[in-house]
Tab-separated table of C-alpha atoms in Angstrom:
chain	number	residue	atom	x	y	z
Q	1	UNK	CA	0.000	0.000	0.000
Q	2	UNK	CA	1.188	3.545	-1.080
Q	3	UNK	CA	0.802	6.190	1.210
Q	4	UNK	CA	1.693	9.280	-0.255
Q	5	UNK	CA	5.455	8.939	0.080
Q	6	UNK	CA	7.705	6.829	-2.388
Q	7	UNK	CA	8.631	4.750	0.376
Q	8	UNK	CA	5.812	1.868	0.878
Q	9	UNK	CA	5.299	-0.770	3.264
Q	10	UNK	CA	5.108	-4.239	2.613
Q	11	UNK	CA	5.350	-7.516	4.330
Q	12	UNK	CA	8.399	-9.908	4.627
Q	13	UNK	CA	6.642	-12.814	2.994
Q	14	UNK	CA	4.806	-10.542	0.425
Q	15	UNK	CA	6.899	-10.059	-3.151
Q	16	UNK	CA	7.295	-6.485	-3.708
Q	17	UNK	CA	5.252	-5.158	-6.738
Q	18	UNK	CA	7.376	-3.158	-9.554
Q	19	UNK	CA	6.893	0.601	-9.913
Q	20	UNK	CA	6.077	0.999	-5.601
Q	21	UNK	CA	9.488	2.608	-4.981
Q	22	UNK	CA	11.926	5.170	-7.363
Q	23	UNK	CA	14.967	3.657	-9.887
Q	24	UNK	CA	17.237	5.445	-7.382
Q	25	UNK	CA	15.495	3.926	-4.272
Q	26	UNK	CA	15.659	0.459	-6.038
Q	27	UNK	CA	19.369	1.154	-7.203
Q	28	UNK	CA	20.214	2.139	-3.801
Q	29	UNK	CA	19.059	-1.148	-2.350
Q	30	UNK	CA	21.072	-3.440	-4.799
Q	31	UNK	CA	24.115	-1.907	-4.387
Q	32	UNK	CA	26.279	-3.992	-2.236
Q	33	UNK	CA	28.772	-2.335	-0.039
Q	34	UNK	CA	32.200	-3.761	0.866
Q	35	UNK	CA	33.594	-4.381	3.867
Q	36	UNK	CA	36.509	-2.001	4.997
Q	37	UNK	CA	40.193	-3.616	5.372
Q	38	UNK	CA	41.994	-3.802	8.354
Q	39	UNK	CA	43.518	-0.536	7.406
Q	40	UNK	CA	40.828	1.486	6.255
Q	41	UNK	CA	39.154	0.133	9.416
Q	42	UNK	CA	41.459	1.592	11.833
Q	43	UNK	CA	42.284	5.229	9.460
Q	44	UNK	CA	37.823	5.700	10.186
Q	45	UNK	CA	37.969	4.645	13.954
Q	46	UNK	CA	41.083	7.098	14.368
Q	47	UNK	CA	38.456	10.095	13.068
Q	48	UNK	CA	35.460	8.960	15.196
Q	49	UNK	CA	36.032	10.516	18.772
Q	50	UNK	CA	34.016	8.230	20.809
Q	51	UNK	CA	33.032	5.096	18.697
Q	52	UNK	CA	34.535	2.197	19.041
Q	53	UNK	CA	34.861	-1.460	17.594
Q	54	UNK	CA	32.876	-3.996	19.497
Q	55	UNK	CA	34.377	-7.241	20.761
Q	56	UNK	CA	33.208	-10.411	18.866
Q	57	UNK	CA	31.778	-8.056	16.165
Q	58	UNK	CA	32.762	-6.503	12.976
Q	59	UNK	CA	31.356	-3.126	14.195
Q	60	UNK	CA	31.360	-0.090	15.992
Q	61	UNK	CA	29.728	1.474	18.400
Q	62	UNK	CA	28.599	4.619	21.087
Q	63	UNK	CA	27.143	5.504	23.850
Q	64	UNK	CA	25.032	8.710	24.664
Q	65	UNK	CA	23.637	10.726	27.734
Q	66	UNK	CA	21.076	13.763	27.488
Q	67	UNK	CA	19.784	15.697	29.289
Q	68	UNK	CA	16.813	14.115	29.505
Q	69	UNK	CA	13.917	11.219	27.328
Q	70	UNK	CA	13.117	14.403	25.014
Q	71	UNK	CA	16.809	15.498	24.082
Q	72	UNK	CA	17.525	11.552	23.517
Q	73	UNK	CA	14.532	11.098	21.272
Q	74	UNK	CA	15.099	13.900	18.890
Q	75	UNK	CA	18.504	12.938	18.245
Q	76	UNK	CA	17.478	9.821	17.994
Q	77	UNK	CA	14.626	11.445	15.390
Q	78	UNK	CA	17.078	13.091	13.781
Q	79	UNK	CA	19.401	9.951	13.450
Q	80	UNK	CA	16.584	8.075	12.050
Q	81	UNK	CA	15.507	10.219	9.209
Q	82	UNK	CA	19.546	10.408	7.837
Q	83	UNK	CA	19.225	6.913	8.262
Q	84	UNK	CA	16.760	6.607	5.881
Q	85	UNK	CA	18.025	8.428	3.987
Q	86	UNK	CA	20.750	6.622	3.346
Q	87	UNK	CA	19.101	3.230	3.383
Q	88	UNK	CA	21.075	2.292	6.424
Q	89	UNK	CA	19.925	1.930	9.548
Q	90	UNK	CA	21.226	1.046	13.021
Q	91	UNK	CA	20.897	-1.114	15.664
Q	92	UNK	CA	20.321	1.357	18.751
Q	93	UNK	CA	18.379	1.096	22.251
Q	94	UNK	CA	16.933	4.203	23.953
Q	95	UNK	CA	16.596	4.655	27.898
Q	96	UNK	CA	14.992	7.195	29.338
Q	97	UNK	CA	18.303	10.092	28.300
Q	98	UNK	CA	20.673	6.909	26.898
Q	99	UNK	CA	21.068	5.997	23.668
Q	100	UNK	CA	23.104	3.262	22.234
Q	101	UNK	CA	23.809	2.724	18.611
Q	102	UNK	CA	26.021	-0.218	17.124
Q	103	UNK	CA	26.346	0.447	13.733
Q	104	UNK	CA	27.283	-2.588	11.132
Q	105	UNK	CA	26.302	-3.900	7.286
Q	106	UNK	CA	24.644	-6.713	7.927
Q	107	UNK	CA	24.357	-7.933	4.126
Q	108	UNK	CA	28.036	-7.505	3.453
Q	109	UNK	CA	28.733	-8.997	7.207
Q	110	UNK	CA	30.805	-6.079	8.493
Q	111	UNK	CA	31.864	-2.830	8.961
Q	112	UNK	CA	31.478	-0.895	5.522
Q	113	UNK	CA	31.525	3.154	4.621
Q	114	UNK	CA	27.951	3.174	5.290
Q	115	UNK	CA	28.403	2.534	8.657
Q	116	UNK	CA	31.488	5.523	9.009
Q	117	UNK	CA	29.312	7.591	6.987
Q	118	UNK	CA	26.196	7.477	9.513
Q	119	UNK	CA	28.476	8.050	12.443
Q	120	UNK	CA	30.023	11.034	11.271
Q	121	UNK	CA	26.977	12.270	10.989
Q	122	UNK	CA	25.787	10.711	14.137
Q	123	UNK	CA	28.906	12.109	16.046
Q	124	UNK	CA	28.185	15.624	13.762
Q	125	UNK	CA	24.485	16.004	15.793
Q	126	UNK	CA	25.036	15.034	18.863
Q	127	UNK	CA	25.424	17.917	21.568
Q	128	UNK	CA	28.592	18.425	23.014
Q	129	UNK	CA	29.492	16.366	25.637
Q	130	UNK	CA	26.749	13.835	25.400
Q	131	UNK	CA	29.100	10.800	24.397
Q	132	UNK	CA	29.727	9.018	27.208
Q	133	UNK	CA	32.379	6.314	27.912
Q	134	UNK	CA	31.518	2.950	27.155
């Protein structure tokens, strides 16, 4: 069902119908991002003040404290429409002025530019001082 937007909701098990979403929305899905070398890994974790890689995983992540559940859930808002945006979404958990976000590919298994891309951005909104130490 189409509501309004180009973006249209569908279910898992339901095949989607052509002409529901834009050429650049469809070629934006099928493009299959790489995952980052060892190298290019560690020159993007050197830029990101406050992310780090998570043990066990190929990704990174963050930790942040606001001021209080409204400050944490328009950054979180703000996060979320980027993340659209870019067709890349994260894997985050929200409580009460906390937010988390681990941020990984999971169709190319890894850590890829998306996921430096969104945090810069990610590290770009957030008020000073609200990355906290993991």
């Amino acid at each position: 069902m189409q509501t309004g937007g180009e973006h249209t909701s569908t279910r898992v098990d339901e095949p989607r119908r052509p002409g529901l979403v834009s050429p650049v929305e469809d070629q934006r899905r099928t493009t299959m991002a790489m995952r980052l070398s060892e190298q290019q890994r560690e020159a993007a974790l050197a830029q990101l003040d406050g992310w780090s890689r998570m043990v066990g995983r190929d990704a990174i992540s963050a930790s942040f404290r606001f001021t209080d559940f409204n400050q944490a859930f328009g950054f979180m808002s703000r996060v979320a429409l980027m993340a659209e945006k870019l067709d890349h979404h994260p894997e985050w958990s929200n409580v009460y002025n906390r937010v988390e976000i681990v941020l990984t590919t999971h169709d190319a298994g890894g850590l890829t530019d998306k996921d430096i891309e969104l945090a810069r951005f990610i590290s770009r909104i957030a008020p000073d001082g609200s990355m906290a130490a993991l």
